[in-house]
XYZ file of C-alpha atoms in Angstrom:
736
model
C 130.350 57.861 129.138
C 129.367 54.162 127.029
C 126.888 53.746 128.771
C 124.792 57.381 128.142
C 125.856 56.557 124.675
C 124.670 53.682 124.241
C 121.240 54.456 126.113
C 120.777 57.836 123.783
C 122.046 55.544 120.536
C 119.013 53.010 121.875
C 115.834 55.590 120.383
C 113.383 54.930 123.487
C 110.875 57.201 124.544
C 111.021 55.312 128.103
C 110.016 58.113 130.807
C 112.581 56.388 133.719
C 115.148 56.200 130.637
C 114.558 60.774 130.437
C 115.010 61.397 133.554
C 118.318 59.696 134.199
C 119.884 60.624 130.836
C 118.984 64.053 132.104
C 119.684 63.540 135.569
C 123.214 62.136 133.426
C 123.665 65.997 132.004
C 123.627 68.066 134.757
C 125.817 66.025 136.269
C 128.577 66.613 133.230
C 128.070 70.055 132.911
C 129.496 70.796 136.814
C 132.047 68.256 135.876
C 135.679 69.609 135.476
C 136.316 67.460 132.421
C 132.760 66.741 131.689
C 133.684 68.347 128.631
C 136.286 66.589 128.135
C 134.917 63.275 128.021
C 132.782 65.144 125.092
C 135.379 66.194 123.016
C 136.811 62.464 122.585
C 133.739 61.100 121.964
C 133.277 63.342 119.358
C 136.811 62.402 118.183
C 137.205 59.499 118.469
C 134.003 58.083 117.347
C 132.829 58.456 113.734
C 129.464 56.515 113.706
C 127.972 58.309 116.562
C 124.411 58.595 116.208
C 123.079 62.452 115.916
C 121.755 62.528 119.867
C 124.659 61.153 121.240
C 126.857 63.799 119.236
C 123.484 66.690 119.980
C 124.909 65.970 123.856
C 127.764 65.944 123.427
C 127.516 68.944 122.118
C 125.499 70.444 124.278
C 127.579 69.790 126.924
C 130.497 71.923 125.020
C 128.571 74.791 124.321
C 127.745 74.841 128.262
C 130.884 74.913 129.003
C 132.244 77.240 126.353
C 128.898 79.871 127.412
C 130.721 79.469 131.646
C 133.821 77.956 132.847
C 135.712 78.355 129.299
C 136.782 82.136 129.525
C 139.078 81.157 132.881
C 140.082 78.385 130.787
C 144.288 76.624 131.395
C 146.599 77.641 127.813
C 146.148 73.833 127.956
C 142.240 73.236 127.899
C 141.984 76.147 125.609
C 144.598 73.935 123.554
C 141.852 71.081 123.378
C 138.677 73.225 122.374
C 141.263 74.710 118.873
C 142.411 71.602 118.181
C 138.353 70.141 118.664
C 137.173 73.236 116.259
C 140.072 72.062 113.726
C 139.216 68.748 113.643
C 135.210 68.645 113.203
C 136.326 71.144 109.893
C 138.246 68.661 108.468
C 136.016 66.029 109.396
C 133.130 68.045 107.217
C 135.256 68.232 104.976
C 134.985 64.243 105.081
C 131.790 63.284 105.903
C 128.338 64.473 105.995
C 126.114 65.591 109.140
C 122.363 66.777 109.543
C 121.398 70.156 109.877
C 120.808 70.661 113.354
C 124.461 68.976 114.455
C 126.311 71.571 112.371
C 124.342 74.402 113.468
C 125.333 72.994 117.345
C 128.891 73.422 116.456
C 128.140 77.022 114.476
C 127.023 78.229 118.065
C 130.681 76.438 120.063
C 132.735 77.806 116.843
C 130.664 81.399 117.939
C 130.773 81.398 121.227
C 134.380 79.853 121.116
C 135.528 84.140 119.325
C 133.325 85.777 121.721
C 135.831 84.736 124.289
C 139.249 84.241 122.371
C 139.142 86.649 120.177
C 141.341 88.679 119.724
C 142.746 88.609 123.031
C 143.867 84.990 122.781
C 142.933 83.695 119.100
C 143.716 86.965 117.040
C 143.936 84.721 114.062
C 140.064 83.365 114.210
C 139.393 84.696 111.462
C 142.994 84.374 109.009
C 142.491 80.335 110.560
C 138.915 79.660 109.226
C 139.378 81.715 105.494
C 142.313 80.038 105.087
C 140.238 76.480 105.784
C 137.865 76.949 102.973
C 139.396 79.432 100.936
C 142.438 76.237 100.392
C 139.426 73.443 100.618
C 136.868 74.443 99.211
C 133.949 71.774 99.253
C 130.279 72.677 99.648
C 129.530 71.454 103.457
C 132.837 73.371 105.000
C 131.265 76.507 103.153
C 128.065 75.798 104.436
C 129.577 74.923 107.691
C 131.436 78.854 107.490
C 128.196 80.359 106.643
C 126.813 78.205 109.612
C 129.538 79.941 111.956
C 129.357 83.714 110.288
C 125.028 83.538 111.429
C 126.370 82.355 114.619
C 128.532 85.621 115.291
C 125.999 87.836 114.347
C 123.363 86.268 116.466
C 126.418 86.572 119.219
C 128.515 89.520 118.234
C 125.440 91.743 115.541
C 122.446 91.573 116.300
C 120.740 94.701 118.170
C 117.423 92.498 119.091
C 119.277 89.361 121.471
C 119.595 91.467 124.924
C 123.051 91.525 126.175
C 124.757 92.573 129.619
C 127.156 95.345 129.990
C 129.997 93.672 129.993
C 128.439 91.265 126.636
C 128.502 94.719 124.287
C 131.745 96.739 126.065
C 133.286 92.934 124.377
C 131.041 92.903 121.012
C 132.108 96.647 120.584
C 135.918 95.560 120.588
C 134.775 91.984 118.423
C 134.009 94.302 116.018
C 135.911 97.276 116.037
C 138.910 94.431 115.478
C 137.306 93.380 113.096
C 136.511 96.127 110.890
C 140.386 96.626 110.985
C 141.629 92.988 110.616
C 138.787 91.003 108.916
C 136.139 92.076 106.765
C 137.311 93.196 104.270
C 138.651 89.499 103.336
C 135.133 88.449 104.436
C 133.258 90.037 102.427
C 135.799 89.114 99.185
C 134.600 85.388 99.974
C 130.896 85.661 100.375
C 131.100 87.349 96.890
C 133.221 84.471 95.913
C 130.594 82.343 97.205
C 127.647 83.662 95.604
C 129.538 83.292 92.614
C 130.840 79.957 92.667
C 127.971 78.346 94.019
C 125.414 80.459 91.934
C 124.335 77.096 89.360
C 125.578 74.042 91.174
C 124.217 75.193 95.121
C 121.666 78.264 95.380
C 121.030 77.744 98.608
C 125.248 78.235 99.612
C 124.561 81.710 97.464
C 121.735 82.462 99.255
C 122.969 81.783 102.434
C 125.697 84.117 101.395
C 124.043 86.630 100.886
C 122.044 86.552 104.134
C 125.200 86.708 105.675
C 126.135 89.850 104.335
C 123.016 91.148 104.999
C 123.557 90.363 108.420
C 127.049 92.256 108.536
C 126.292 94.893 105.852
C 124.118 96.743 109.094
C 127.963 97.509 111.096
C 130.540 97.441 108.120
C 131.354 99.929 106.115
C 128.458 100.975 103.068
C 131.403 101.062 100.567
C 131.593 96.829 100.963
C 128.344 96.701 99.194
C 127.405 99.775 97.884
C 129.715 99.474 94.561
C 129.458 99.223 91.910
C 130.435 95.073 90.674
C 128.377 93.721 94.736
C 125.173 95.788 93.492
C 125.536 94.227 89.945
C 125.942 90.881 90.935
C 123.140 91.469 93.483
C 120.587 92.825 90.597
C 122.214 89.607 88.639
C 120.744 87.594 90.199
C 117.602 89.551 90.999
C 116.676 89.611 86.982
C 117.441 86.141 86.420
C 118.354 84.129 89.655
C 114.324 83.013 91.872
C 116.318 80.709 94.115
C 118.607 84.070 94.936
C 116.696 86.774 94.120
C 114.517 86.406 97.745
C 117.790 86.281 99.806
C 118.669 89.874 97.505
C 115.775 91.217 98.867
C 117.055 90.417 102.661
C 119.981 92.169 101.450
C 119.353 95.254 100.180
C 117.302 95.787 102.754
C 119.233 95.509 105.128
C 121.064 98.009 103.322
C 118.531 101.377 102.959
C 118.146 100.655 107.381
C 121.660 100.474 107.329
C 122.203 103.889 110.071
C 123.139 106.831 108.421
C 123.262 110.263 107.871
C 119.533 111.547 106.007
C 121.063 113.318 103.460
C 123.182 110.060 102.528
C 121.182 107.525 102.812
C 118.309 109.406 100.844
C 120.908 109.548 97.504
C 121.068 105.701 98.231
C 118.150 104.998 98.609
C 117.903 106.903 95.573
C 120.654 105.050 93.814
C 119.780 101.872 94.457
C 115.932 102.321 93.168
C 116.995 103.944 90.144
C 119.566 100.423 89.244
C 116.670 98.785 90.091
C 113.418 99.686 87.956
C 115.630 100.179 85.525
C 117.313 96.765 85.476
C 112.749 95.714 85.611
C 112.317 94.501 88.892
C 110.122 97.084 89.588
C 107.642 95.973 86.758
C 105.973 92.760 88.599
C 102.390 93.496 87.895
C 103.042 90.076 86.260
C 104.958 88.741 88.891
C 102.937 85.311 90.529
C 105.899 84.029 93.080
C 103.953 85.892 96.082
C 107.107 85.232 99.029
C 109.476 86.667 96.815
C 107.058 89.879 96.683
C 106.611 90.025 100.085
C 110.322 89.636 100.112
C 110.519 92.853 97.198
C 107.547 94.876 99.683
C 109.303 94.420 102.651
C 112.349 96.083 100.589
C 109.844 98.851 98.404
C 108.578 99.160 102.579
C 112.088 99.809 104.258
C 112.987 102.112 100.991
C 109.108 104.261 101.859
C 110.199 104.340 105.756
C 113.263 105.308 105.429
C 112.968 107.791 103.400
C 109.550 109.775 105.347
C 112.922 109.718 108.454
C 114.952 111.153 106.285
C 112.323 114.231 105.410
C 111.513 114.139 108.862
C 115.434 114.335 109.842
C 115.934 117.271 107.297
C 113.212 118.948 107.506
C 113.709 119.629 110.971
C 117.156 121.162 110.738
C 115.996 123.924 107.491
C 117.613 121.726 105.202
C 115.028 123.513 102.011
C 116.622 121.583 98.847
C 117.427 118.381 100.864
C 114.296 118.205 102.257
C 112.691 119.152 99.763
C 114.466 116.449 97.424
C 113.697 113.445 99.735
C 109.785 114.128 100.071
C 109.678 113.973 96.119
C 111.517 110.855 96.138
C 108.949 109.329 98.795
C 106.784 110.299 96.319
C 108.188 108.062 93.521
C 107.526 105.974 94.943
C 104.083 105.732 95.973
C 102.634 103.985 92.721
C 104.969 100.979 93.940
C 104.014 100.724 97.058
C 99.984 100.612 95.928
C 101.013 97.700 93.322
C 101.155 96.040 96.710
C 99.305 97.396 98.871
C 95.873 96.201 96.238
C 98.299 92.699 95.808
C 95.194 90.191 95.399
C 97.708 88.747 98.070
C 97.077 90.068 101.554
C 100.245 88.709 102.750
C 101.920 90.735 99.862
C 99.329 93.235 100.563
C 100.284 93.430 103.971
C 104.332 93.845 103.437
C 103.911 98.002 103.020
C 100.932 99.277 106.040
C 103.584 100.602 107.515
C 104.674 102.570 104.290
C 100.873 103.474 104.427
C 100.537 104.277 107.950
C 103.954 106.402 107.595
C 102.746 107.973 104.455
C 99.107 109.598 105.745
C 101.648 110.356 109.214
C 103.371 112.726 106.126
C 100.495 113.892 104.548
C 98.803 115.129 108.575
C 102.659 117.736 108.646
C 101.301 119.289 105.058
C 98.007 120.799 103.510
C 95.969 118.203 102.780
C 95.093 120.151 99.140
C 98.388 119.413 98.078
C 98.638 115.924 97.937
C 94.281 115.861 97.861
C 95.480 113.202 94.494
C 97.695 110.938 95.937
C 96.293 110.286 99.400
C 92.250 109.697 97.315
C 94.678 106.282 95.148
C 95.284 105.670 98.245
C 92.474 105.470 99.300
C 90.714 103.935 97.457
C 93.241 101.002 97.581
C 92.335 100.776 101.431
C 88.504 100.438 100.068
C 89.054 97.857 97.944
C 91.561 95.340 99.731
C 88.461 95.658 102.538
C 86.700 93.068 100.347
C 86.763 89.605 101.315
C 88.419 87.390 98.684
C 86.735 84.346 97.740
C 87.995 81.517 99.934
C 87.116 82.952 102.801
C 85.658 80.246 104.688
C 82.606 81.628 106.703
C 81.170 78.215 108.275
C 84.911 77.153 109.485
C 87.036 80.703 111.043
C 90.018 79.563 110.933
C 93.794 81.150 111.100
C 93.999 82.571 107.801
C 89.954 85.037 108.545
C 91.959 85.748 111.719
C 94.838 86.879 109.221
C 92.362 88.075 107.030
C 90.197 90.312 109.798
C 93.681 91.791 111.568
C 94.718 93.175 108.264
C 91.155 94.703 108.123
C 91.685 96.645 111.044
C 94.838 98.110 110.067
C 93.426 99.163 106.467
C 91.060 100.753 109.357
C 93.498 102.926 111.206
C 94.505 104.425 107.326
C 90.836 104.832 106.682
C 90.290 106.854 109.720
C 93.257 108.816 109.749
C 93.280 109.290 105.204
C 88.994 111.436 107.392
C 90.644 113.117 109.747
C 92.808 114.599 107.189
C 90.181 114.889 104.646
C 87.189 114.456 105.503
C 85.739 116.064 102.547
C 87.954 113.343 99.644
C 87.051 110.335 102.004
C 83.138 110.547 101.263
C 83.093 111.378 98.091
C 85.712 109.147 97.450
C 83.328 106.414 98.972
C 80.143 107.932 98.065
C 82.013 106.855 94.603
C 82.436 103.331 95.180
C 79.160 103.038 97.313
C 76.387 103.938 94.824
C 77.134 102.159 92.034
C 77.459 99.019 93.677
C 74.102 99.584 95.794
C 71.746 101.035 93.168
C 72.293 97.291 90.607
C 73.482 95.411 94.290
C 71.508 91.489 92.139
C 74.168 91.785 89.615
C 77.510 92.702 91.805
C 80.294 90.043 93.559
C 78.887 89.542 96.943
C 82.293 90.814 99.164
C 81.589 93.973 97.469
C 78.345 94.408 98.033
C 79.330 93.454 101.721
C 82.180 95.873 101.757
C 79.653 99.087 101.018
C 77.542 98.553 103.994
C 80.825 97.868 105.728
C 81.970 100.907 104.094
C 79.013 102.888 105.050
C 79.566 102.100 109.283
C 83.387 102.211 108.877
C 81.699 106.564 107.523
C 79.752 106.773 110.437
C 82.410 105.763 112.581
C 85.265 108.386 110.961
C 83.632 111.405 109.007
C 81.226 113.255 112.130
C 77.857 114.248 110.965
C 74.486 115.756 112.740
C 71.518 114.896 110.848
C 69.377 116.998 112.259
C 71.403 120.221 112.065
C 71.781 122.460 109.293
C 72.116 121.050 105.739
C 75.667 120.405 104.022
C 77.095 118.256 101.737
C 78.260 115.325 103.916
C 74.951 114.987 105.431
C 73.649 115.120 102.180
C 75.795 112.693 100.956
C 75.093 110.333 104.029
C 71.539 110.927 103.371
C 71.493 110.008 100.209
C 73.630 106.300 101.042
C 71.748 105.419 103.826
C 67.737 106.026 102.085
C 69.914 103.706 98.884
C 70.926 101.427 101.090
C 66.966 100.527 103.385
C 65.487 101.324 99.927
C 67.568 99.235 97.301
C 65.827 95.998 99.587
C 70.403 94.974 99.833
C 68.953 93.326 103.555
C 67.829 90.391 100.857
C 70.964 89.155 99.907
C 71.447 85.316 100.780
C 74.581 85.535 102.045
C 74.090 86.044 105.429
C 77.655 88.760 105.865
C 75.385 91.215 103.823
C 72.128 90.562 106.175
C 74.582 91.205 109.123
C 76.439 94.183 107.937
C 72.897 95.839 107.354
C 72.025 95.303 110.770
C 75.142 96.600 111.957
C 74.812 99.494 109.888
C 71.614 101.063 110.247
C 71.546 100.318 114.085
C 74.787 102.739 113.694
C 72.863 105.720 112.151
C 69.623 105.911 114.455
C 70.134 108.960 114.444
C 69.016 109.730 110.388
C 66.163 107.419 111.491
C 65.343 109.912 114.141
C 65.124 112.565 111.420
C 63.328 110.809 108.771
C 61.401 107.526 110.363
C 59.528 107.304 107.196
C 62.331 105.066 106.763
C 60.738 103.262 110.119
C 59.375 100.650 108.479
C 61.606 98.273 105.790
C 64.106 98.945 109.047
C 61.900 97.607 111.352
C 61.053 94.124 109.254
C 64.876 93.662 109.104
C 64.938 93.609 112.148
C 61.992 91.150 113.028
C 62.294 89.145 109.954
C 63.441 86.303 108.061
C 66.553 88.718 107.590
C 67.097 90.028 111.599
C 65.695 87.669 114.704
C 63.805 85.163 112.545
C 67.428 84.208 110.240
C 68.187 80.701 109.544
C 72.253 81.618 111.293
C 71.837 82.131 114.867
C 75.028 84.673 114.891
C 72.390 86.877 112.733
C 69.377 86.158 115.056
C 71.495 87.001 117.772
C 73.316 90.271 117.170
C 70.080 91.041 115.595
C 68.645 91.228 118.727
C 70.830 92.924 120.631
C 70.523 95.939 117.650
C 67.067 95.722 118.214
C 67.133 96.639 121.449
C 69.547 99.637 120.801
C 67.441 100.570 118.394
C 64.826 100.406 120.671
C 66.539 102.291 123.415
C 67.542 104.966 120.714
C 64.471 105.728 119.086
C 61.710 105.514 121.917
C 59.484 107.978 121.156
C 59.500 106.853 116.855
C 58.715 102.566 117.295
C 55.695 102.685 119.496
C 53.556 102.891 116.373
C 55.369 98.836 115.691
C 53.774 97.509 118.950
C 51.377 95.252 118.130
C 54.000 94.604 114.634
C 56.667 93.629 117.124
C 54.789 91.504 119.909
C 53.383 88.979 116.759
C 56.871 89.152 115.315
C 58.391 87.962 118.681
C 56.047 85.932 119.936
C 58.374 82.566 117.967
C 61.199 83.586 119.839
C 60.455 85.132 123.681
C 58.745 80.788 123.388
C 60.439 79.543 126.843
C 62.599 76.767 126.118
C 60.693 72.832 127.374
C 63.398 69.878 128.182
C 62.592 67.538 124.805
C 61.345 70.327 122.633
C 63.497 71.500 120.334
C 65.400 74.659 120.132
C 63.789 77.733 120.993
C 65.528 80.964 118.248
C 67.315 82.796 120.940
C 69.607 81.828 123.988
C 68.564 83.607 127.644
C 70.636 85.910 127.246
C 69.223 86.639 123.279
C 65.934 87.020 124.499
C 65.883 89.570 127.482
C 67.281 92.047 125.166
C 64.105 91.157 122.883
C 61.739 92.402 126.491
C 63.488 95.889 127.070
C 63.721 95.873 123.721
C 59.476 95.321 123.909
C 58.835 96.601 127.125
C 60.494 100.417 126.196
C 58.811 99.777 122.590
C 55.241 100.151 124.924
C 56.016 101.910 127.685
C 58.080 105.181 125.720
C 55.300 105.930 123.869
C 53.127 107.569 125.727
C 50.220 104.928 125.009
C 47.031 105.448 128.099
C 47.977 103.119 131.156
C 45.338 100.767 130.045
C 46.356 99.809 126.703
C 50.555 99.672 127.576
C 48.940 96.828 130.674
C 46.931 94.784 127.883
C 50.214 95.295 125.759
C 52.506 93.510 127.967
C 49.816 91.171 129.447
C 50.330 90.554 125.397
C 54.281 90.140 126.166
C 54.036 88.105 129.134
C 51.669 85.794 129.745
C 52.195 83.386 126.986
C 55.970 83.012 129.152
C 53.914 83.287 132.516
C 51.989 80.337 130.867
C 54.407 78.065 129.446
C 56.043 78.201 133.133
C 52.968 76.790 134.124
C 52.927 73.864 132.464
C 55.846 73.357 133.280
C 56.321 73.658 136.617
C 53.721 70.713 137.610
C 57.096 68.701 136.223
C 59.864 70.374 137.958
C 57.799 69.956 140.783
C 57.139 65.757 140.931
C 58.566 64.834 143.722
C 62.031 63.130 144.373
C 60.990 59.302 145.013
C 63.506 58.373 147.963
C 63.461 55.159 150.520
C 62.892 56.372 153.517
C 66.189 55.680 154.421
C 68.025 58.038 152.570
C 66.373 60.516 153.874
C 68.870 60.982 157.449
C 69.001 63.895 159.448
C 72.430 65.319 161.264
C 72.965 63.416 163.792
C 72.780 64.649 167.309
C 73.779 67.909 168.577
C 74.383 69.423 164.789
C 70.033 70.843 165.255
C 71.511 74.974 165.354
C 69.686 76.834 162.872
C 73.525 77.729 161.623
C 75.081 74.145 160.948
C 70.879 72.618 161.090
C 71.086 69.507 157.811
C 67.989 68.503 155.656
C 68.927 65.883 153.353
C 67.005 66.375 149.852
C 66.723 65.111 146.109
C 67.485 66.786 143.145
C 65.185 67.143 140.748
C 66.373 66.486 137.934
C 69.057 64.078 138.520
C 67.716 62.753 142.278
C 70.886 62.608 143.234
C 70.541 63.173 147.274
C 72.253 66.895 148.130
C 72.361 67.214 151.759
C 71.876 71.747 152.492
C 72.251 74.013 155.590
C 68.726 76.855 154.523
C 68.235 80.097 157.399
C 66.206 82.909 156.197
C 67.056 85.616 154.452
C 67.350 89.029 155.882
C 66.078 90.496 152.538
C 62.209 88.329 151.272
C 62.615 89.163 147.738
C 57.734 90.477 147.554
C 56.320 90.135 151.065
C 53.060 89.705 149.550
C 53.296 86.412 147.911
C 57.118 84.697 148.917
C 59.206 85.268 150.849
C 63.129 84.571 149.924
C 65.269 82.178 151.567
C 68.781 81.386 150.774
C 71.508 78.233 150.944
C 73.869 78.287 153.595
C 75.746 75.214 151.589
C 75.467 77.138 147.803
C 74.991 80.724 148.689
C 72.160 80.771 146.234
C 68.708 82.814 147.352
C 65.641 80.736 146.282
C 62.174 81.795 146.681
C 59.692 79.933 149.273
C 56.366 81.158 146.818
C 52.463 81.335 148.270
C 50.148 80.577 146.026
C 46.387 83.084 147.059
C 44.915 80.382 149.159
C 48.360 79.999 151.161
C 47.994 84.092 151.756
C 44.421 83.115 153.311
C 45.165 80.536 155.559
C 48.982 80.334 157.214
C 49.097 77.474 157.686
C 49.166 75.685 154.587
C 52.216 73.822 153.514
C 53.827 75.572 150.192
C 56.729 74.405 147.930
C 60.171 75.890 147.766
C 62.472 76.015 144.850
C 65.660 76.562 144.972
C 67.178 78.027 141.772
C 70.870 76.791 142.371
C 72.168 74.069 140.246
C 70.733 71.499 142.144
C 66.506 73.180 141.826
C 66.115 71.709 145.645
C 62.086 70.353 146.981
C 61.110 71.270 150.421
C 58.413 71.600 152.964
C 57.800 74.187 154.838
C 54.698 75.939 157.578
C 54.249 80.306 156.884
C 53.183 79.919 160.633
C 56.707 78.420 161.403
C 59.294 81.649 159.614
C 62.372 81.268 161.214
C 62.632 77.424 162.193
C 63.483 74.918 160.162
C 61.419 72.711 157.829
C 60.686 69.746 157.591
C 61.036 67.494 154.342
């Protein structure tokens, strides 16, 4: 054991040493006396390093988890004496936090086995020692032990077996009978005693109180003394108030009858309002506001659940009181939701979701004003903040996009609830911004276009149907977007959102083709396919194909302009030349759009043929210019061109050596005729058995008239093999 401790104390990072220590650890865990050896070392060595202490405590933790339940009387007394010894040592020496956390786990595991049968005075002994000693280090360990007990016995988010659940229920029942009252008294005493000299201990004591409040009698916390103390900390102790919020949240989420819970929440809320806690407009501590927001969120969601339960029972008076209580909390929720910090806003998102669900269960007109207030806040929170990094999007930007998705769910639900209200509110936000977008902040301009897009998804509209208020407002907003010239905004996000919005309303442009010219100009010009940023060009290519597909009966007027505009973005990438505007996949979308515009306009065949040549000939000429560079025979010494050994001449195993045209590396391949020709008039399809890829054996017109003229075979796999073959010897293997 001394050798192990020396190795632990050495601080070496040698992997072999770590493997040796791991082996020793496993041996001590299964050894019957291994834990006793560790206890002896912990009790006799005051100068042990933390690594060695942690090693020994892990052995002890494993023992209490697995074998302590069958311990003899002597072994029980040994472990108990160690725990008492450690409490005394804590009063004399300072230990690291992770060491004390591990000791707290050992205490909690011992409790789970010994209390109440084998050690009925566990809590009495612990309370007595802490009360008599009173040193901050001992108090700190005591609070850590209580949090460990919560994790081991109380916490519902930790999965336990049925046997463990029955054991935990028995422990909690006995604690209610014997020690909850003195424990709560001690926690409050610690909070008061250390509120000035050690506020961290006061904060932890309140966290312990909040952890236990879910299963103890509510009156231990919901009394005048306790609530006044919590209120004092909320108002005058910034270091402690976050823990108070956590404690109050646990209180309002405690399982209770709906009427009693409503009354408890209302009384607590009135106390906080009267003390000015909810007057946080000038508060700058976002961490505290997040905690307060979670409390407000718990208040709102629990009140809505209470209303639902009371409404089902038919208790009209009580359900009405619960509903009125929800409405009283709405203004506070909206203030937090509209806070400039998105983390503060996110803390009350569940309350906002639940409130919209509550509105769906009532008449929409009864609470139209409240829905409008919520909708206006949601629309404003859609906006980007100044810290958003468009060039390098990281974790914060990803969180904002997720936040936007949550807001959109609320927006869509309100739109389903009251489409007219959604249209009016959105129209009032959007029109002033787009009418004077040059003076508006970028975030507002981008958000107005995004809002129009979201409206198109959330509110159904039929542009070809009867005229109504919804259609009229949509037409006004879309027309304003197109004619305002907002697409020329300097920020690329505005151009991108303009393209998204116009593509979303393709049916509108079908009904109003007179607005197509500026839209097509935006797609084909410097704000679309020719935008400086690649993400805008790529998205413009896809959306252009989608627009042309949906509006093929109207875009034939723009065919010539389209072909001229896309000529440079369809250039073939030649090695050594500057990068092209679009990737190969994006170019396919442009080809699709151009060809569809040509063939869908009802043009004469001669005209379509002429336009198709104008589209394809430049690319074909570029390929023809590039082809000789690809077909230059690779220079390889005859020694490298080896045929397979004798006996390997069957078609299934015929292999030839050829060099890659790009890298000149020798490749051994197997060639066999393909069963399906690609174009029987000018080429024959072959396949490479080695790579399972197809290639074309193309022949020039002279080769077609002269069957014996050799042709080159271009492999389309990654190696680009080049071999010669003779058309007259089909079915035979080609020669290099």
